[in-house]
């Protein structure tokens, strides 16, 4: 009986996962027609001599095959329809940039971004332009009658907003984060920007609005313990509010492999369930004996489930909490059924239910991390081990999970953690035995008089602060090579995980240690695929900013470090870790030279982080004030890097800092390559370069992102580029690139490629003049990917 159920669940799960193996999905009509055809074949098979005219064993085998085909195709169809429905909910490209009056609910805790507020807006009228969520940005106006006014926003409020809607596109490069997948799986149908008009609050939060209650709990927590050390960590663990986390927090948790401890998921829901179980068991003491024997099992497990449900609600029913709650629900039903079941049955049943509730769950890393972790625990402790000391159980479990999760971490996040094993051995007990129990008890007592909840939160806060300091010191042992790794292929990832699981098998199995050999392909360093005479230029998609990698097998230059606000040395944001660092890692070599053309934050915003990550790289930058360890990028310096020649054309030594016009202009020549890196120079500097004898360059980075203040006709005629690269955000507020600039390039038959429509652009050349141009939006096709423009290679 259980064997048949396991077989059926295997087919259901396989059918639900199959659509994600393809770069594109079938249309709903095609998928439905194929499904109906399969159903017809199955019905015909059962109703004809196909299964009647054979031996009983053969007959049952054919019947089983037909059932398998039907189950597999049914789940494939359901998942395909779910994917197509999500795609259909997105704002069409034809309506990109259009203005709409949208009425809906603020469906998240509003997040302050300095000069803007960001929140999820859920339309609640049939006339809404999109059916899904809208990720809204409300920027302060710096001019006009309503300058500087952003109303006080609260979760659960109903508003009528004037929104300029944009398609939910993200930056895409050959390596690094994939924002479009995150937006797609999160159900974001459009990006919205609040514009001037009748933006009116129509109603306050509803009595039963979940986000309103979460905000109320946060306000209560802040009022009672807002000055407690590490309150930002307590808010993340209490209601999944991560808005207050610093960049340093995220870096430390990432380096130590403990980021999962701040995301309310299986561990935290399990702790809440354990508390509910003990409370239910405590209630048994007050029940009469006659009733107690009927509810001795039901009451504790019901308490566990209700506690987990309540904590999941406080966390906003995020995807990870939904997944954990479903898994706990399955475990509860199995226990209450009082039947012996195969250990894999509840695991597979939980996975099938998660896929039924959220067919797009496989696109999230958390789905795989959760179920793989549980599978490892089942493999380790069912049924070969008896009673073991608690410390040994913890160490064994952590070693097993760390080994198996390492390939997944490299595949999904391009990183692994060397101190992660030791960090988790300390952090998990502290979180699970002190911090989270204290927070849960404080939440129960939050609205009661007395100082007990404050005492509990104070204990949790001081413990969390001490734990963070410990992790901060431990993070220095994380090597750079583990912070950003190459992305292993799917085959290498599966092979490494299989090797880890094989090594974890019981000791009696011969050759068990050979499983570690299967992990070696994943650990091999990234190789540089360039030939000895080849060069590669990566013009990265960093939105409204600039970052370019130029190099050959033995030398690498990073020109500009993308947008950010970390130039001053203070904690801020940048695109180094998510975009630039993975691209450098994929090249298989650190940069030899980092150049910040000038001090504008869209060009030098990631300079400090880059300097920290690559301390051996030489730094050149044109800044208003000299900074130790950073040389000036001034003409007429020139140098060789392996097979490449670099020459600085502007600015000259002794010139004052002139903002955009102090951009460091570099000419790069090599085998088949003539590239001009122009920064943000204006027409005045362009004329100066032409007067100084500027020659032809086949590839040009368009000055100032295609602004009308640059790209003069005399400059274009002197450079005579065959290919012009423009780095600009889609539909940026500056209107770059300008139409007059594109027209001037078009008049000389120059090919113009824009990162806004193509994503990252890669140019490979060799000494024979071979030129290969690729774009990331074409190369990294996926179900959720927005298509590239027709002119993208």
PDB file of C-alpha atoms in Angstrom, residues 521-646:
ATOM      1  CA  UNK A 521      34.266  18.734  -9.737  1.00  0.00           C
ATOM      2  CA  UNK A 522      32.306  21.314  -7.763  1.00  0.00           C
ATOM      3  CA  UNK A 523      35.444  22.535  -5.988  1.00  0.00           C
ATOM      4  CA  UNK A 524      37.597  22.968  -9.077  1.00  0.00           C
ATOM      5  CA  UNK A 525      38.506  26.651  -9.535  1.00  0.00           C
ATOM      6  CA  UNK A 526      37.040  28.586 -12.419  1.00  0.00           C
ATOM      7  CA  UNK A 527      39.258  28.505 -15.460  1.00  0.00           C
ATOM      8  CA  UNK A 528      39.887  31.341 -17.847  1.00  0.00           C
ATOM      9  CA  UNK A 529      38.469  30.156 -21.154  1.00  0.00           C
ATOM     10  CA  UNK A 530      40.286  32.777 -23.233  1.00  0.00           C
ATOM     11  CA  UNK A 531      42.948  31.797 -25.685  1.00  0.00           C
ATOM     12  CA  UNK A 532      46.504  33.079 -25.269  1.00  0.00           C
ATOM     13  CA  UNK A 533      45.831  35.758 -27.871  1.00  0.00           C
ATOM     14  CA  UNK A 534      42.235  36.564 -26.912  1.00  0.00           C
ATOM     15  CA  UNK A 535      40.644  39.408 -24.950  1.00  0.00           C
ATOM     16  CA  UNK A 536      37.279  39.700 -23.265  1.00  0.00           C
ATOM     17  CA  UNK A 537      35.326  42.827 -22.378  1.00  0.00           C
ATOM     18  CA  UNK A 538      32.298  42.586 -20.081  1.00  0.00           C
ATOM     19  CA  UNK A 539      30.106  45.669 -20.148  1.00  0.00           C
ATOM     20  CA  UNK A 540      27.991  44.971 -17.088  1.00  0.00           C
ATOM     21  CA  UNK A 541      24.347  45.780 -16.560  1.00  0.00           C
ATOM     22  CA  UNK A 542      24.358  47.850 -13.354  1.00  0.00           C
ATOM     23  CA  UNK A 543      21.357  50.038 -14.117  1.00  0.00           C
ATOM     24  CA  UNK A 544      22.074  53.762 -14.139  1.00  0.00           C
ATOM     25  CA  UNK A 545      25.830  53.477 -13.638  1.00  0.00           C
ATOM     26  CA  UNK A 546      28.923  51.960 -15.184  1.00  0.00           C
ATOM     27  CA  UNK A 547      31.159  48.943 -14.602  1.00  0.00           C
ATOM     28  CA  UNK A 548      33.389  47.353 -17.234  1.00  0.00           C
ATOM     29  CA  UNK A 549      35.800  44.411 -17.067  1.00  0.00           C
ATOM     30  CA  UNK A 550      38.575  44.340 -19.664  1.00  0.00           C
ATOM     31  CA  UNK A 551      41.293  41.736 -19.797  1.00  0.00           C
ATOM     32  CA  UNK A 552      42.976  38.691 -21.247  1.00  0.00           C
ATOM     33  CA  UNK A 553      44.242  35.464 -19.691  1.00  0.00           C
ATOM     34  CA  UNK A 554      46.822  37.196 -17.501  1.00  0.00           C
ATOM     35  CA  UNK A 555      45.532  40.706 -16.759  1.00  0.00           C
ATOM     36  CA  UNK A 556      42.210  42.206 -15.684  1.00  0.00           C
ATOM     37  CA  UNK A 557      41.050  45.820 -15.374  1.00  0.00           C
ATOM     38  CA  UNK A 558      37.853  46.892 -13.613  1.00  0.00           C
ATOM     39  CA  UNK A 559      36.792  50.285 -14.912  1.00  0.00           C
ATOM     40  CA  UNK A 560      34.254  51.877 -12.539  1.00  0.00           C
ATOM     41  CA  UNK A 561      32.525  50.052  -9.714  1.00  0.00           C
ATOM     42  CA  UNK A 562      28.861  50.705 -10.430  1.00  0.00           C
ATOM     43  CA  UNK A 563      26.303  52.689  -8.447  1.00  0.00           C
ATOM     44  CA  UNK A 564      26.160  52.750  -4.661  1.00  0.00           C
ATOM     45  CA  UNK A 565      26.486  55.067  -1.714  1.00  0.00           C
ATOM     46  CA  UNK A 566      29.477  53.538   0.037  1.00  0.00           C
ATOM     47  CA  UNK A 567      32.219  55.835  -1.286  1.00  0.00           C
ATOM     48  CA  UNK A 568      32.442  57.779   1.961  1.00  0.00           C
ATOM     49  CA  UNK A 569      33.338  54.683   3.936  1.00  0.00           C
ATOM     50  CA  UNK A 570      29.997  54.451   5.702  1.00  0.00           C
ATOM     51  CA  UNK A 571      27.822  51.353   5.434  1.00  0.00           C
ATOM     52  CA  UNK A 572      25.592  51.577   2.395  1.00  0.00           C
ATOM     53  CA  UNK A 573      24.501  49.680  -0.647  1.00  0.00           C
ATOM     54  CA  UNK A 574      26.287  48.889  -3.882  1.00  0.00           C
ATOM     55  CA  UNK A 575      26.269  46.321  -6.672  1.00  0.00           C
ATOM     56  CA  UNK A 576      29.661  44.785  -6.061  1.00  0.00           C
ATOM     57  CA  UNK A 577      28.617  41.652  -4.209  1.00  0.00           C
ATOM     58  CA  UNK A 578      25.592  40.806  -6.351  1.00  0.00           C
ATOM     59  CA  UNK A 579      26.934  41.758  -9.778  1.00  0.00           C
ATOM     60  CA  UNK A 580      30.592  42.748 -10.070  1.00  0.00           C
ATOM     61  CA  UNK A 581      32.131  40.168  -7.724  1.00  0.00           C
ATOM     62  CA  UNK A 582      30.371  37.163  -9.375  1.00  0.00           C
ATOM     63  CA  UNK A 583      31.485  38.406 -12.785  1.00  0.00           C
ATOM     64  CA  UNK A 584      35.093  38.676 -11.584  1.00  0.00           C
ATOM     65  CA  UNK A 585      34.909  35.219 -10.015  1.00  0.00           C
ATOM     66  CA  UNK A 586      33.622  33.764 -13.273  1.00  0.00           C
ATOM     67  CA  UNK A 587      36.694  35.193 -15.010  1.00  0.00           C
ATOM     68  CA  UNK A 588      38.885  33.074 -12.724  1.00  0.00           C
ATOM     69  CA  UNK A 589      41.229  35.910 -11.740  1.00  0.00           C
ATOM     70  CA  UNK A 590      41.075  38.946  -9.411  1.00  0.00           C
ATOM     71  CA  UNK A 591      41.473  42.417 -10.921  1.00  0.00           C
ATOM     72  CA  UNK A 592      45.002  43.746 -11.242  1.00  0.00           C
ATOM     73  CA  UNK A 593      43.802  47.341 -11.494  1.00  0.00           C
ATOM     74  CA  UNK A 594      40.596  49.065 -10.351  1.00  0.00           C
ATOM     75  CA  UNK A 595      39.802  52.488 -11.813  1.00  0.00           C
ATOM     76  CA  UNK A 596      37.049  54.838 -10.652  1.00  0.00           C
ATOM     77  CA  UNK A 597      36.743  57.333 -13.470  1.00  0.00           C
ATOM     78  CA  UNK A 598      35.395  60.053 -11.159  1.00  0.00           C
ATOM     79  CA  UNK A 599      33.604  60.473  -7.839  1.00  0.00           C
ATOM     80  CA  UNK A 600      29.962  60.329  -8.949  1.00  0.00           C
ATOM     81  CA  UNK A 601      28.238  57.566  -6.998  1.00  0.00           C
ATOM     82  CA  UNK A 602      26.941  55.839 -10.128  1.00  0.00           C
ATOM     83  CA  UNK A 603      30.584  55.213 -11.086  1.00  0.00           C
ATOM     84  CA  UNK A 604      32.454  54.996  -7.770  1.00  0.00           C
ATOM     85  CA  UNK A 605      29.668  53.839  -5.430  1.00  0.00           C
ATOM     86  CA  UNK A 606      31.233  50.410  -4.959  1.00  0.00           C
ATOM     87  CA  UNK A 607      34.858  51.538  -4.679  1.00  0.00           C
ATOM     88  CA  UNK A 608      35.224  50.883  -0.948  1.00  0.00           C
ATOM     89  CA  UNK A 609      33.786  47.383  -1.073  1.00  0.00           C
ATOM     90  CA  UNK A 610      35.904  46.561  -4.124  1.00  0.00           C
ATOM     91  CA  UNK A 611      38.965  47.822  -2.276  1.00  0.00           C
ATOM     92  CA  UNK A 612      38.141  45.540   0.662  1.00  0.00           C
ATOM     93  CA  UNK A 613      37.502  42.475  -1.475  1.00  0.00           C
ATOM     94  CA  UNK A 614      40.600  42.860  -3.641  1.00  0.00           C
ATOM     95  CA  UNK A 615      43.303  44.409  -1.439  1.00  0.00           C
ATOM     96  CA  UNK A 616      46.101  43.466  -3.851  1.00  0.00           C
ATOM     97  CA  UNK A 617      44.609  45.379  -6.773  1.00  0.00           C
ATOM     98  CA  UNK A 618      46.143  48.739  -7.641  1.00  0.00           C
ATOM     99  CA  UNK A 619      43.647  51.611  -7.335  1.00  0.00           C
ATOM    100  CA  UNK A 620      43.331  54.698  -9.494  1.00  0.00           C
ATOM    101  CA  UNK A 621      40.565  57.257  -9.103  1.00  0.00           C
ATOM    102  CA  UNK A 622      39.844  60.900  -9.802  1.00  0.00           C
ATOM    103  CA  UNK A 623      38.320  62.242  -6.586  1.00  0.00           C
ATOM    104  CA  UNK A 624      37.820  65.749  -5.161  1.00  0.00           C
ATOM    105  CA  UNK A 625      40.243  64.947  -2.353  1.00  0.00           C
ATOM    106  CA  UNK A 626      43.206  62.607  -2.235  1.00  0.00           C
ATOM    107  CA  UNK A 627      42.692  59.344  -0.348  1.00  0.00           C
ATOM    108  CA  UNK A 628      45.457  57.142   0.979  1.00  0.00           C
ATOM    109  CA  UNK A 629      46.237  54.137  -1.179  1.00  0.00           C
ATOM    110  CA  UNK A 630      44.459  55.523  -4.254  1.00  0.00           C
ATOM    111  CA  UNK A 631      46.491  57.075  -7.048  1.00  0.00           C
ATOM    112  CA  UNK A 632      45.259  59.700  -9.484  1.00  0.00           C
ATOM    113  CA  UNK A 633      44.150  58.556 -12.932  1.00  0.00           C
ATOM    114  CA  UNK A 634      45.817  61.224 -15.062  1.00  0.00           C
ATOM    115  CA  UNK A 635      47.414  61.554 -18.487  1.00  0.00           C
ATOM    116  CA  UNK A 636      49.833  60.833 -20.041  1.00  0.00           C
ATOM    117  CA  UNK A 637      50.335  57.596 -18.068  1.00  0.00           C
ATOM    118  CA  UNK A 638      50.499  54.341 -19.999  1.00  0.00           C
ATOM    119  CA  UNK A 639      51.335  50.741 -19.152  1.00  0.00           C
ATOM    120  CA  UNK A 640      51.162  47.206 -20.447  1.00  0.00           C
ATOM    121  CA  UNK A 641      49.183  44.354 -18.955  1.00  0.00           C
ATOM    122  CA  UNK A 642      50.126  41.016 -20.520  1.00  0.00           C
ATOM    123  CA  UNK A 643      48.975  41.443 -24.141  1.00  0.00           C
ATOM    124  CA  UNK A 644      47.059  44.677 -23.569  1.00  0.00           C
ATOM    125  CA  UNK A 645      48.203  48.282 -23.825  1.00  0.00           C
ATOM    126  CA  UNK A 646      46.566  51.002 -21.710  1.00  0.00           C
TER     127      UNK A 646
END
